[in-house]
Each structure stands twice: as C-alpha cells, then as structure tokens.
Backbone as a printed PyTorch tensor [residue, N CA C, xyz], in Angstrom:
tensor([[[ -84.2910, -203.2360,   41.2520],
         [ -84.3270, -202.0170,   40.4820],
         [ -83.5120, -200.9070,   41.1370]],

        [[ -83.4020, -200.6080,   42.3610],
         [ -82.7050, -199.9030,   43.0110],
         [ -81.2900, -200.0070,   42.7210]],

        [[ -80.6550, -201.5280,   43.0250],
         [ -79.5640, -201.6490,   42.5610],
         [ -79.2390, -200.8690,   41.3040]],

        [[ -80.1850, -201.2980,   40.0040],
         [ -79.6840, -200.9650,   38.8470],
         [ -79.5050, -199.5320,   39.1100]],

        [[ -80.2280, -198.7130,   39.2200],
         [ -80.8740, -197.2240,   39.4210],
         [ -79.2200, -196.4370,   40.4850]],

        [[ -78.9560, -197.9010,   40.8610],
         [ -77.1900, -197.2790,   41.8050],
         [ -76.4370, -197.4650,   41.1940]],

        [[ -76.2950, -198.5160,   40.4970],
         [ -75.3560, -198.7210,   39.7350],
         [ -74.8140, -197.8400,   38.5570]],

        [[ -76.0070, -197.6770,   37.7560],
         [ -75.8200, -195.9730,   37.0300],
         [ -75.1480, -195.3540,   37.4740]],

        [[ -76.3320, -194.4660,   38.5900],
         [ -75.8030, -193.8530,   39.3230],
         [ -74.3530, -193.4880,   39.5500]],

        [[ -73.9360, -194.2320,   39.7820],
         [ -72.5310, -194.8150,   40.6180],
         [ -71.5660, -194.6610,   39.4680]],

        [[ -72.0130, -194.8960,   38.3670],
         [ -71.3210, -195.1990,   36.4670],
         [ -71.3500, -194.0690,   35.9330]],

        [[ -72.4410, -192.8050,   36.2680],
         [ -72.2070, -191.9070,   35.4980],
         [ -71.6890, -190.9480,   36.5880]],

        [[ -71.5770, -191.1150,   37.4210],
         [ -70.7400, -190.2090,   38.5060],
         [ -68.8500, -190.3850,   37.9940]],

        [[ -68.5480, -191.7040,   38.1080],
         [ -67.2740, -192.2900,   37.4700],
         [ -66.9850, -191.8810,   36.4470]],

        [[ -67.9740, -191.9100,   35.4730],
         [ -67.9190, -191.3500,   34.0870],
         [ -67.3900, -189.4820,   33.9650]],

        [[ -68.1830, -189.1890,   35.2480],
         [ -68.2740, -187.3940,   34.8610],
         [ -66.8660, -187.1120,   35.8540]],

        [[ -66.6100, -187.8660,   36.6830],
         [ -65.1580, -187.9240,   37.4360],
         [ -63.8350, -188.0510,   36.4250]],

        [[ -63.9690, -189.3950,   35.4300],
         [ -63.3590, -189.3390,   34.6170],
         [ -62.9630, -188.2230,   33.4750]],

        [[ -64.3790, -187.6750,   33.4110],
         [ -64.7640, -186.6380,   32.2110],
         [ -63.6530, -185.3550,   32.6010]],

        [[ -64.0050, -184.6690,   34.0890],
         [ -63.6590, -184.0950,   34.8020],
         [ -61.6560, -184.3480,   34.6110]],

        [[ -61.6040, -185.3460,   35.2800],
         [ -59.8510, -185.3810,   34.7870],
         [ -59.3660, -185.3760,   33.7210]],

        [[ -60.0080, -185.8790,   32.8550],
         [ -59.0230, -185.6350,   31.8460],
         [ -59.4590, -184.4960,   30.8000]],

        [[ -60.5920, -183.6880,   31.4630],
         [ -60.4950, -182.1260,   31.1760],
         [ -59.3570, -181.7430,   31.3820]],

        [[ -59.2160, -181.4010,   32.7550],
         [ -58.2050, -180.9230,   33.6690],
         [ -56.7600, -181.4560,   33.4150]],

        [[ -56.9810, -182.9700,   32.7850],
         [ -55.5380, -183.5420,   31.9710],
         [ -55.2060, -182.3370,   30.6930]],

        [[ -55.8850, -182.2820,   30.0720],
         [ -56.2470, -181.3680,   28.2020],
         [ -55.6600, -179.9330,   28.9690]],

        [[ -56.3370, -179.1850,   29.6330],
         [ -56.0550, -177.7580,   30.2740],
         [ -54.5360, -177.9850,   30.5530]],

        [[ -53.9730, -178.4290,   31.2040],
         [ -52.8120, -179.1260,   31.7250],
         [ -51.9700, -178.9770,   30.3930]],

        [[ -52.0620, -179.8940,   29.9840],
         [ -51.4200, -179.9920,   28.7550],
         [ -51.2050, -179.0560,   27.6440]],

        [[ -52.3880, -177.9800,   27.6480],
         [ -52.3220, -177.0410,   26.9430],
         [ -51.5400, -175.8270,   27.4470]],

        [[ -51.4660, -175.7720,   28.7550],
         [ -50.8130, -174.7770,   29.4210],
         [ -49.6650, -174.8800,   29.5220]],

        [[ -48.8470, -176.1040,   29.3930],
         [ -47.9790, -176.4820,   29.1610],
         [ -47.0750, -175.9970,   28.0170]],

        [[ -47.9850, -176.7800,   26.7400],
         [ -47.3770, -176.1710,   25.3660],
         [ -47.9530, -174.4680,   25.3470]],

        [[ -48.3790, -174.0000,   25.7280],
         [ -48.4540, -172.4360,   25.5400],
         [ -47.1930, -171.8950,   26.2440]],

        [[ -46.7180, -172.8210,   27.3550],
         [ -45.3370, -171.8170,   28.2070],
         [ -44.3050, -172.1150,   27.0500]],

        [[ -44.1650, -173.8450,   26.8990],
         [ -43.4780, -174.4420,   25.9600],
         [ -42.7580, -172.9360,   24.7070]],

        [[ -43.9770, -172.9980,   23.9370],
         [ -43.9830, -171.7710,   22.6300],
         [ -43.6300, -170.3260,   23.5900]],

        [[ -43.8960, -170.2480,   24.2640],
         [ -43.4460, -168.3780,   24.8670],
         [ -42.3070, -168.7110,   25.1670]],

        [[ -41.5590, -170.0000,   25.9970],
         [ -40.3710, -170.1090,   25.8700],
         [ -39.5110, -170.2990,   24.9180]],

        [[ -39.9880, -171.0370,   24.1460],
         [ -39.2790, -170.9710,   22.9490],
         [ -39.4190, -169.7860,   22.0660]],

        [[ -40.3140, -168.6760,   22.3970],
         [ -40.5160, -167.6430,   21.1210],
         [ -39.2940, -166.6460,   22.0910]],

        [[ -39.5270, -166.7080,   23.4810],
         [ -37.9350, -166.1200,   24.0620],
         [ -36.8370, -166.5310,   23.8950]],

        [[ -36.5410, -167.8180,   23.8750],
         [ -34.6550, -168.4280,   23.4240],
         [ -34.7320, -167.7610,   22.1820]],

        [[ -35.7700, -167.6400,   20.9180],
         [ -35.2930, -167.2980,   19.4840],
         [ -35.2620, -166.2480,   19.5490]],

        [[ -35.8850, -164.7570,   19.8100],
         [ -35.8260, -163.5560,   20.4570],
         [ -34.6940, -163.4540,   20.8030]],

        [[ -33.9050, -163.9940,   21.9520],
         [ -32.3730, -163.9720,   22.6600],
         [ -31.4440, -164.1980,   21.7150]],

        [[ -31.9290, -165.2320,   21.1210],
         [ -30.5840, -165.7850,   19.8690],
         [ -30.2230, -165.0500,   18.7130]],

        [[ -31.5210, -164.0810,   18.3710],
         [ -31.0150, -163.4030,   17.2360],
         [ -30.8220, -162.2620,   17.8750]],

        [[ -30.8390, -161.7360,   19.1830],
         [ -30.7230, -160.6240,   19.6750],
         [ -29.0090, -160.5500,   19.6110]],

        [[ -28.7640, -162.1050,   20.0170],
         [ -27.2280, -161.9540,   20.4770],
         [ -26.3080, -161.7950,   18.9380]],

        [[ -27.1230, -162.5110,   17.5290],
         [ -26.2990, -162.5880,   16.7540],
         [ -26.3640, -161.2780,   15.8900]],

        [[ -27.3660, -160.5360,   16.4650],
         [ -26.9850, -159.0750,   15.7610],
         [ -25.4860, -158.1190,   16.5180]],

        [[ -26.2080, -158.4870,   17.8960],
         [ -24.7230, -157.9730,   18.9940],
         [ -23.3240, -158.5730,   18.0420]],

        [[ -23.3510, -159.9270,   17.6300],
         [ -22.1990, -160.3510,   16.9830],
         [ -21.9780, -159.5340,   16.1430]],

        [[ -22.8800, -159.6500,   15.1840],
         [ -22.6790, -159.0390,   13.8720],
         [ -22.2010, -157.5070,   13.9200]],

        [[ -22.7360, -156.9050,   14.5120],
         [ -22.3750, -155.3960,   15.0760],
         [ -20.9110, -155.4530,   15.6650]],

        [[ -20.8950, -155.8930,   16.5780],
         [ -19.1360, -156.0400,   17.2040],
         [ -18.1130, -156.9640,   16.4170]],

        [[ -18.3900, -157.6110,   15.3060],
         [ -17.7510, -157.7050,   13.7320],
         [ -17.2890, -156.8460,   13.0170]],

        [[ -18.3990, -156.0460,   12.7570],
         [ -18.4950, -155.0410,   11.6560],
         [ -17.7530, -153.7380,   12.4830]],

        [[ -18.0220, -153.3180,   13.6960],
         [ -16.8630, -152.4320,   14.5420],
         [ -15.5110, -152.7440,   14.7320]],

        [[ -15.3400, -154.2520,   14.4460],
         [ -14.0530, -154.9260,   14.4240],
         [ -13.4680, -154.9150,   13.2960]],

        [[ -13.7730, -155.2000,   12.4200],
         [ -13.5150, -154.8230,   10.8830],
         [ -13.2170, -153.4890,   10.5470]],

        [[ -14.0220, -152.9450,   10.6330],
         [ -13.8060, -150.9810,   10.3790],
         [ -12.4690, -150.6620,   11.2140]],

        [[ -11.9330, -151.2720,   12.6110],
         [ -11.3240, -150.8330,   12.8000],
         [  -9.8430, -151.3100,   13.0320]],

        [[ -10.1500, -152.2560,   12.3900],
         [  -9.0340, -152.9880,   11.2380],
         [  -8.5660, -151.9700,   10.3850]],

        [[  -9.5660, -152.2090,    9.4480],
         [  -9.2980, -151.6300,    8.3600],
         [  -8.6540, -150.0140,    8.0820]],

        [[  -9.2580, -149.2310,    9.5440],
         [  -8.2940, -148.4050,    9.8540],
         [  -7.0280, -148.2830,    9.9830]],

        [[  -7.1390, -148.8410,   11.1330],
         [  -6.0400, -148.8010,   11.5430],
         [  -4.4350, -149.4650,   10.5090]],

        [[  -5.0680, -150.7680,    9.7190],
         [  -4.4520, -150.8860,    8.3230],
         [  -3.9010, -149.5670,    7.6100]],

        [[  -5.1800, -148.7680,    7.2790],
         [  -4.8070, -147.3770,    6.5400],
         [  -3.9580, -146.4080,    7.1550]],

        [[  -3.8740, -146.4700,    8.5960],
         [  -3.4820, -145.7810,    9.1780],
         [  -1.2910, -145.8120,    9.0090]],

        [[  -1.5520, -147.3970,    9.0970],
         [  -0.4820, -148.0550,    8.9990],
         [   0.3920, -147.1700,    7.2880]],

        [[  -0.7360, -148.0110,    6.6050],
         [   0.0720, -147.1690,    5.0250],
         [   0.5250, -146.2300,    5.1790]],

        [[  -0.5100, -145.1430,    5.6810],
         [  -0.2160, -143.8620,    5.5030],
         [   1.3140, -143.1140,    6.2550]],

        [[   1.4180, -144.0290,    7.1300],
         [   2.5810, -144.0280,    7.8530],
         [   3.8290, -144.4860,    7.3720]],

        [[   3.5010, -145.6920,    6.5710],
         [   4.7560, -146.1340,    6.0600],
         [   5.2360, -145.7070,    4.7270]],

        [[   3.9980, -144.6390,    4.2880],
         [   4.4360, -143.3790,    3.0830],
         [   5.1590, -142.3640,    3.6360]],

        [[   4.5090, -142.0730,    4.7360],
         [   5.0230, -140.6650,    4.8730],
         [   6.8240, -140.8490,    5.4380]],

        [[   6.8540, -141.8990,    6.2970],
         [   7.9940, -142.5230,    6.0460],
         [   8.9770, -142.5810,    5.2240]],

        [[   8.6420, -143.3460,    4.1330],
         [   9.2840, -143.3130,    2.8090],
         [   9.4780, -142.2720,    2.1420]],

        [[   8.6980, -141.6770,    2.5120],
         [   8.8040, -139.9250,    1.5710],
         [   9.7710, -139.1230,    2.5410]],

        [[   9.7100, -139.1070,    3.7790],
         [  11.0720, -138.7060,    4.8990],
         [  12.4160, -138.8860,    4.4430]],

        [[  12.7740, -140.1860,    4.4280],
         [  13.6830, -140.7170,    4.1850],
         [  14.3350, -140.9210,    2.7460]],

        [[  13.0740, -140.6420,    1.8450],
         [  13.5900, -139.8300,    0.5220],
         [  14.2640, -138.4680,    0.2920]],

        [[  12.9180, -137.6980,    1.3910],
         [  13.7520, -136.2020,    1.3470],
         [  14.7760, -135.8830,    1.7930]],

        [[  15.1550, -136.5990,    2.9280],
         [  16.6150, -137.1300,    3.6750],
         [  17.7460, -136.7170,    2.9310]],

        [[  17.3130, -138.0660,    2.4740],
         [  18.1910, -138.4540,    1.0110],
         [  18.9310, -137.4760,    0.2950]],

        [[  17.8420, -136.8070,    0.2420],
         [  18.2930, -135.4120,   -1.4630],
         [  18.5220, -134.2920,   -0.8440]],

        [[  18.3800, -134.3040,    0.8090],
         [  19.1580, -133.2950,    1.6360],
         [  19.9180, -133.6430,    1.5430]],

        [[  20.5540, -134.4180,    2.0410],
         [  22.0960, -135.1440,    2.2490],
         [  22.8510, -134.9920,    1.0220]],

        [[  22.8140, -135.5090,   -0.1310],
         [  23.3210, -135.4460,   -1.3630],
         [  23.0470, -134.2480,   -1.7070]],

        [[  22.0020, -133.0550,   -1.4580],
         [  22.4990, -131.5370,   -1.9490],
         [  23.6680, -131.1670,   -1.4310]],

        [[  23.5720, -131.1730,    0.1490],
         [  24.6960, -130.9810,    1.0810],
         [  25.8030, -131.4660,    0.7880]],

        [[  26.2030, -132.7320,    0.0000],
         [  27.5340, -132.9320,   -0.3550],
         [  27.6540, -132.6560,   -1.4160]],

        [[  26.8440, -132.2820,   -2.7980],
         [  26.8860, -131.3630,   -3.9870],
         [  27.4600, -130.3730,   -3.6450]],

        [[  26.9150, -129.5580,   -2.3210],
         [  27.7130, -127.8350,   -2.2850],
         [  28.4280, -128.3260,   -1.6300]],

        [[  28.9920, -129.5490,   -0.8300],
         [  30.5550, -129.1290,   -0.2800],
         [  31.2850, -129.7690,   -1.1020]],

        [[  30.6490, -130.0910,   -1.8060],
         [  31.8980, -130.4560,   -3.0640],
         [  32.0680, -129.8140,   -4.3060]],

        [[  31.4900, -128.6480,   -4.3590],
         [  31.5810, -127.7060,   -5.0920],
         [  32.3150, -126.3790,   -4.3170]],

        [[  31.9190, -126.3170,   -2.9320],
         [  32.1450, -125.5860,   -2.2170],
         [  34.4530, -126.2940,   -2.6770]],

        [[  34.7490, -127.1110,   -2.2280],
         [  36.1010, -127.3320,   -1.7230],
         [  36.7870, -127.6030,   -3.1110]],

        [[  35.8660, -127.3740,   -4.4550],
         [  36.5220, -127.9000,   -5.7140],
         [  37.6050, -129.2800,   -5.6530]],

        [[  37.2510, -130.1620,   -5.4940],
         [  38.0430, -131.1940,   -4.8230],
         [  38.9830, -131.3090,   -6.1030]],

        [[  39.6830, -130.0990,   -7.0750],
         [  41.0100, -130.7150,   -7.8650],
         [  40.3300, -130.5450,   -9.1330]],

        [[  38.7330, -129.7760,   -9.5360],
         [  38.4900, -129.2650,  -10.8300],
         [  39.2390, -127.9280,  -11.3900]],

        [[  39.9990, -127.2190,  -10.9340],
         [  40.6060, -125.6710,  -11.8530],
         [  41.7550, -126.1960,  -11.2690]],

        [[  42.0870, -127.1880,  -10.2460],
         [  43.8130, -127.0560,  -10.0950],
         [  44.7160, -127.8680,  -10.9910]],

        [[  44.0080, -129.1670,  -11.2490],
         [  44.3750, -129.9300,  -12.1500],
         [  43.7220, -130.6300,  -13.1420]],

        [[  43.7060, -130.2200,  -14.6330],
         [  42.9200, -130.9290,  -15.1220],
         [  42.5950, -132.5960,  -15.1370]],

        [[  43.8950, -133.0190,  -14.9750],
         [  43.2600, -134.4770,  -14.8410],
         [  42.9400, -134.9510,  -13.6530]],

        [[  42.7460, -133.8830,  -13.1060],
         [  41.6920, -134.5680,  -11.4690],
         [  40.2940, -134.2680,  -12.2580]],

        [[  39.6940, -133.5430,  -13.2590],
         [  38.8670, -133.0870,  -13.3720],
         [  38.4930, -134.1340,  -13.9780]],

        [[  38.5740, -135.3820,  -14.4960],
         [  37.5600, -136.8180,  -14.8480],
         [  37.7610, -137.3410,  -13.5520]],

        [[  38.5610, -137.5950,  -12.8170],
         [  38.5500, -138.2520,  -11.1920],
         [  36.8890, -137.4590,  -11.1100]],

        [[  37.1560, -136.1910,  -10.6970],
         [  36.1140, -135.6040,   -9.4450],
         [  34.4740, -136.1980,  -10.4530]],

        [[  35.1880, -136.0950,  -12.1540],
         [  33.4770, -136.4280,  -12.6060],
         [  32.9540, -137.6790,  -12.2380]],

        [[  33.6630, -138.6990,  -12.0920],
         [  33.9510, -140.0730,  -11.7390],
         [  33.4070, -140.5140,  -10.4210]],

        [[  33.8750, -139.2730,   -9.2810],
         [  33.4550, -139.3800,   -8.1390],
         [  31.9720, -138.9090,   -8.2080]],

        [[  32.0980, -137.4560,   -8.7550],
         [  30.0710, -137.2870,   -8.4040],
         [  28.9570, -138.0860,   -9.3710]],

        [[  29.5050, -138.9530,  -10.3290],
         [  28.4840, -140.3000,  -11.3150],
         [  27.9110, -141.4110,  -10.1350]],

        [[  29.0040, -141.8270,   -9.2010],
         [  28.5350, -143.4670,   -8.5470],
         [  27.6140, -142.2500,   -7.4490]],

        [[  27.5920, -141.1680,   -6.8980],
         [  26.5160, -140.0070,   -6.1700],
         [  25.5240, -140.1810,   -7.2120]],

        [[  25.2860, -139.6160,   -7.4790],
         [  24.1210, -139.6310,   -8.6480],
         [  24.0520, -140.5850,   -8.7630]],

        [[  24.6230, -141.5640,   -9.2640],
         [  23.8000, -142.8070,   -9.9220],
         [  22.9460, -143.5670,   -8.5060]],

        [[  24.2080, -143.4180,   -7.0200],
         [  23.2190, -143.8530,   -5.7930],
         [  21.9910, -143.0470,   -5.3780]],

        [[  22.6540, -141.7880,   -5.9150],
         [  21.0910, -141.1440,   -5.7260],
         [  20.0050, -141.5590,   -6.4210]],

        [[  19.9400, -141.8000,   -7.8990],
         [  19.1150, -142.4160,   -8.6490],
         [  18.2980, -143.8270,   -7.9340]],

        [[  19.2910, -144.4600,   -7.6540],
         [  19.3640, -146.0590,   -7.2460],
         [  18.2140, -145.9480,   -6.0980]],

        [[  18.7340, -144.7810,   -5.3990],
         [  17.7000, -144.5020,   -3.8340],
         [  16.3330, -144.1440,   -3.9900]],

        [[  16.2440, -143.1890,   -4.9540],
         [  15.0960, -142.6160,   -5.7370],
         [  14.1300, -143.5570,   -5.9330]],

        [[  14.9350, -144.4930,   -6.8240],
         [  13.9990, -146.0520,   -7.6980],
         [  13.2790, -146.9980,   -6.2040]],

        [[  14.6150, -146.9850,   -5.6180],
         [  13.9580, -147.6690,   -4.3400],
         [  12.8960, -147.0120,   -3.7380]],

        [[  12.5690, -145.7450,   -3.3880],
         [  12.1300, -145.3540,   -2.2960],
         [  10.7760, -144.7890,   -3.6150]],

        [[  10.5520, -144.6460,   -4.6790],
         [   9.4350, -144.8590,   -5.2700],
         [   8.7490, -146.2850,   -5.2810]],

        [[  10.0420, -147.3420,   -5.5100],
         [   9.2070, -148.4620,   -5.5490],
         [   8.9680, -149.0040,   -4.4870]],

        [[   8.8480, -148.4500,   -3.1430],
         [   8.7170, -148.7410,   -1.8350],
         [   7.5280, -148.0640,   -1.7640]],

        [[   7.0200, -146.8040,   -1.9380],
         [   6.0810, -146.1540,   -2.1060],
         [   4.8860, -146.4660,   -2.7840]],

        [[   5.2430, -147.1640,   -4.0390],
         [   4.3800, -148.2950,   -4.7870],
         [   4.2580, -149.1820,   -4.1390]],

        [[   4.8260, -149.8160,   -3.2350],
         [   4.3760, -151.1050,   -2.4380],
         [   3.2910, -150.9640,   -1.9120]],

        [[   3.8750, -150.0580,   -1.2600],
         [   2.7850, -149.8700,    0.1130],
         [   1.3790, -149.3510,   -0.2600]],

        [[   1.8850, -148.7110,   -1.3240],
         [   0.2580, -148.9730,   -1.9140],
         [  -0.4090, -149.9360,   -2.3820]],

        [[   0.6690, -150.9550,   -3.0270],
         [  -0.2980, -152.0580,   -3.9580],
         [  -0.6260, -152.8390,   -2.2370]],

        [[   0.3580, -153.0540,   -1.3650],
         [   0.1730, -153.9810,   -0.3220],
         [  -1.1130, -153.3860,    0.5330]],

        [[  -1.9330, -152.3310,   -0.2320],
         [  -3.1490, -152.1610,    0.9770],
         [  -4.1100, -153.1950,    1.0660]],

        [[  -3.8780, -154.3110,   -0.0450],
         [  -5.0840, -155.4270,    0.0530],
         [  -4.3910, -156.3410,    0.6650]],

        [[  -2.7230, -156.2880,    0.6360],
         [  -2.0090, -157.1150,    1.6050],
         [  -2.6850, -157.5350,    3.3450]],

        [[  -2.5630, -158.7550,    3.6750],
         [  -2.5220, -158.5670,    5.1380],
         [  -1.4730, -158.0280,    5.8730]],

        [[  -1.4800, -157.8790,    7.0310],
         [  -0.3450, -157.2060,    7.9900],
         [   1.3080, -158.4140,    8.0500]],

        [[   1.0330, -159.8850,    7.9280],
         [   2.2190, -160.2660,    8.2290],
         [   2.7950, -160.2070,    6.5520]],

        [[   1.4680, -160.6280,    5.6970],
         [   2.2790, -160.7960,    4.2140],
         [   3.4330, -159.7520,    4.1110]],

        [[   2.4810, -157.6790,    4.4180],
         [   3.3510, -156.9460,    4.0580],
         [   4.7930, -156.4730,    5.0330]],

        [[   4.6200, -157.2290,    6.2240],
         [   5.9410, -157.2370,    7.1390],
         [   6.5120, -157.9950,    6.3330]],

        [[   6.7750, -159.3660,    6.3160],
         [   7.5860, -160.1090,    5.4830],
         [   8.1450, -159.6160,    4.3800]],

        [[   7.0870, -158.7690,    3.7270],
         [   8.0390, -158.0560,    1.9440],
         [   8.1550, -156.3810,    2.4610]],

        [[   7.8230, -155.7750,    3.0120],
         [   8.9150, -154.5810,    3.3610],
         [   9.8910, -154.6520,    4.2370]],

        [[  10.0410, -155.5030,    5.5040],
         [  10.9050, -155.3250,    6.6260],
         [  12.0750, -155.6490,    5.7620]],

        [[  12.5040, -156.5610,    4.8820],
         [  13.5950, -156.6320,    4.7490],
         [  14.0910, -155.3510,    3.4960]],

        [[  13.3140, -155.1630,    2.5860],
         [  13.6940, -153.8780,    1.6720],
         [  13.8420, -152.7570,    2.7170]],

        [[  13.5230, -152.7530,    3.6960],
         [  13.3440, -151.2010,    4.2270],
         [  14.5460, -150.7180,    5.1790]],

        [[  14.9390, -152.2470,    5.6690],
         [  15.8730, -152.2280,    6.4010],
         [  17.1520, -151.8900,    5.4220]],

        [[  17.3210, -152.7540,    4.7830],
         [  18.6750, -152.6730,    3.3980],
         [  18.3740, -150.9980,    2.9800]],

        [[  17.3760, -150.3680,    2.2940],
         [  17.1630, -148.8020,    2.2430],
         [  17.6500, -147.8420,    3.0690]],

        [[  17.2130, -148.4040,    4.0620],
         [  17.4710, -147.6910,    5.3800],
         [  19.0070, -147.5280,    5.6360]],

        [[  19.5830, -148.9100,    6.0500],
         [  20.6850, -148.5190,    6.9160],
         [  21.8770, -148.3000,    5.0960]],

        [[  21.3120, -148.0060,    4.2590],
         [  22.3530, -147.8390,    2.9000],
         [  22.2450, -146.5270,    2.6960]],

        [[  21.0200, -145.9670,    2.9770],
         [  20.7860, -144.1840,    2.7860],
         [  21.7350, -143.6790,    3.9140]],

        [[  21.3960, -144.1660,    5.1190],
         [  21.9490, -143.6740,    6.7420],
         [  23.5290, -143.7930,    6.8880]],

        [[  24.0530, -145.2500,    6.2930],
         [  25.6450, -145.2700,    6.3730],
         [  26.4830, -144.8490,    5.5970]],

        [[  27.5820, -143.6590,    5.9860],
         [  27.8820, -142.8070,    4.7570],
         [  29.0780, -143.7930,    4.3470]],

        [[  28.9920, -143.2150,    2.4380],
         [  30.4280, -144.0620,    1.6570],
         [  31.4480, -143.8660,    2.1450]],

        [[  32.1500, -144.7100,    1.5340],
         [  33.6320, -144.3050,    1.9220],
         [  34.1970, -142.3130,    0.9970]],

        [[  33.3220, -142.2310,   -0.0310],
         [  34.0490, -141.0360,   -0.4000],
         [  33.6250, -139.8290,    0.2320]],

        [[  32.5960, -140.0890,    1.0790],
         [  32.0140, -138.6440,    2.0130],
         [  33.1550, -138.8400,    3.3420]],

        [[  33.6360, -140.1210,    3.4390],
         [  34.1660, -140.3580,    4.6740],
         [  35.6850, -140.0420,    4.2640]],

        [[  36.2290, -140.1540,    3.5220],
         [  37.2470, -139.4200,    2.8350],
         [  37.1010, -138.0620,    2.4780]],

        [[  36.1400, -137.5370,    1.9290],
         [  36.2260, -135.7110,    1.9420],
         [  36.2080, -135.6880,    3.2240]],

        [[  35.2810, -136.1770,    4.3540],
         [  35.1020, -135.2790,    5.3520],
         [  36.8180, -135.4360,    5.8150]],

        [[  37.1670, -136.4240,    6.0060],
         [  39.1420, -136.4800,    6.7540],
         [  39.9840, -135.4280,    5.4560]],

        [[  39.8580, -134.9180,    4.1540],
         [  40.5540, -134.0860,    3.7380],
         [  40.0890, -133.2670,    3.8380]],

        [[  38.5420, -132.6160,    4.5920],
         [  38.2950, -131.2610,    4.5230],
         [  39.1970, -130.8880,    6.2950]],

        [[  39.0760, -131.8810,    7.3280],
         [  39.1870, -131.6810,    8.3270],
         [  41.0900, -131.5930,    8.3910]],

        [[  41.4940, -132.0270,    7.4950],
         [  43.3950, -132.2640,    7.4070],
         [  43.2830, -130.8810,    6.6340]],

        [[  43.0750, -130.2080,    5.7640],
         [  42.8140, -128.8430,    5.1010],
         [  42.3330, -127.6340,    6.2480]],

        [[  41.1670, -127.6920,    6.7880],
         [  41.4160, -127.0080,    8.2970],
         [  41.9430, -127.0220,    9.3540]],

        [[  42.6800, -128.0220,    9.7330],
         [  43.7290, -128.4220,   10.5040],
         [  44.8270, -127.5570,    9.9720]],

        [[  45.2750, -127.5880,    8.7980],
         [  46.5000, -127.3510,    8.2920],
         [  46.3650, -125.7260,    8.3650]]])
C-alpha cells in the first residue's frame, strides 16, 4: 500500500510538474505573440509614416514643377512680346529714315512705285513677323499642358528661324544704310 500511496504520489507531482511547464510553455508563447503584434503594429505605423513623407515630398515635387513650368511660359511670353516690340522699333526706325531721306519720292516720279515696292516686302515682313510672333505667343500658351522636351522640340526650332530673321538685317536696310553713308560722305 505504501508503494501505491508513492506511486501517486510520485504521478501527481509529475503531473503538476508537467502542469507547471506547459503553463509556463502558454505564458511563453503568449508573450511572444503580444511582442510579435506590437512589432508588427510598429513596422505598419513606420510604413505609412514613410508613405505619407512620400506622398508629401511628391506633391512638393509636383507644385514645383509645375511652377517652375509656369515660370518658364511666362518667360517665353515675355520674350516673344520683346522681340515683337523689337521688331516694330526697328521697322518704325526705318519708316522715319526712309521718310526722313525720301529715297526718290518728289525727285522722280517713277522712283515713286520703286520706293512703294520697297516699303510693301517691309510691311508685308512686318506682317509676316507679327503672325509669327502671335502665333508663337499662342504656342506657348496652348504648350502649358505640353511637357518640357515636347515644347523644346516645337519652339527651339520656330524661335530660332524668328529670331535670327527679325535680328539679320535685309539687304535693302543694308543698301540704304551704304547710300545714306555715300550721301554723308559726299
């Protein structure tokens, strides 16, 4: 009887040993998945922390795009509008010196269709410059939804041809100027 009475004994000690560990297994395990979830409720915390940072330094990236885009237009109007007014300086200025030197209207009448002859292809380039440098002006407006290389590609080359055609004088300014300068010479 003793035996038996140890043997118990001995069985429910094992038993409450057992009981005992794999408490302490369960606690374990639970403490585990509780760091588990706080770590993981921190990586998702971090991750959307960072994709607002994205989203924010996007949206500051964009705006200042998009500036600086506008900034661009506004530049390549005021430009165009320069180089218009240029323009109609330049061609007033040879209106009065060619009114100024009567290039052959009261001396001879039939110079007087020559000289009309000469100030039509003026005017008409003035016109011609006009059309351009409005419809350059229209560009650059329609091109504000343009990207930056589309609208390099379609103004650099109109602007250049505008440009150096307003800037390089004709041959008939380059001819008054050698008969105004052979006339003060003389």
């Amino acid at each position: 009887m003793l035996r038996t009475e140890e043997r118990q004994r001995l069985a429910r000690e094992r038993r409450e040993e057992r009981e005992k560990q794999h408490a302490a297994k369960e606690t374990q395990i639970l403490e585990k998945e509780r760091k588990a979830k706080v770590q993981y409720e921190k990586q998702l915390e971090e991750r959307q922390r960072k994709l607002k940072e994205m989203k924010q330094k996007e949206e500051q990236r964009r705006a200042a795009v998009e500036e600086k885009r506008k900034q661009k237009i506004e530049e390549e109007k005021e430009r165009c509008e320069a180089v218009l007014h240029r323009t109609l300086e330049r061609n007033q200025r040879l209106e009065t010196r060619q009114k100024r030197w009567s290039w052959g209207g009261s001396v001879n009448p039939d110079l007087e269709g020559k000289t009309a002859s000469k100030h039509s292809p003026s005017t008409a380039n003035l016109r011609q410059a006009e059309a351009a440098m409005s419809k350059c002006l229209s560009s650059s407006a329609a091109l504000s939804n343009a990207s930056d290389q589309t609208r390099r590609s379609q103004l650099s080359p109109l602007d250049s041809i505008i440009i150096s055609r307003l800037l390089a004088p004709t041959q008939a300014s380059l001819a008054r100027s050698k008969s105004a300068a052979t006339l003060l010479a003389d």
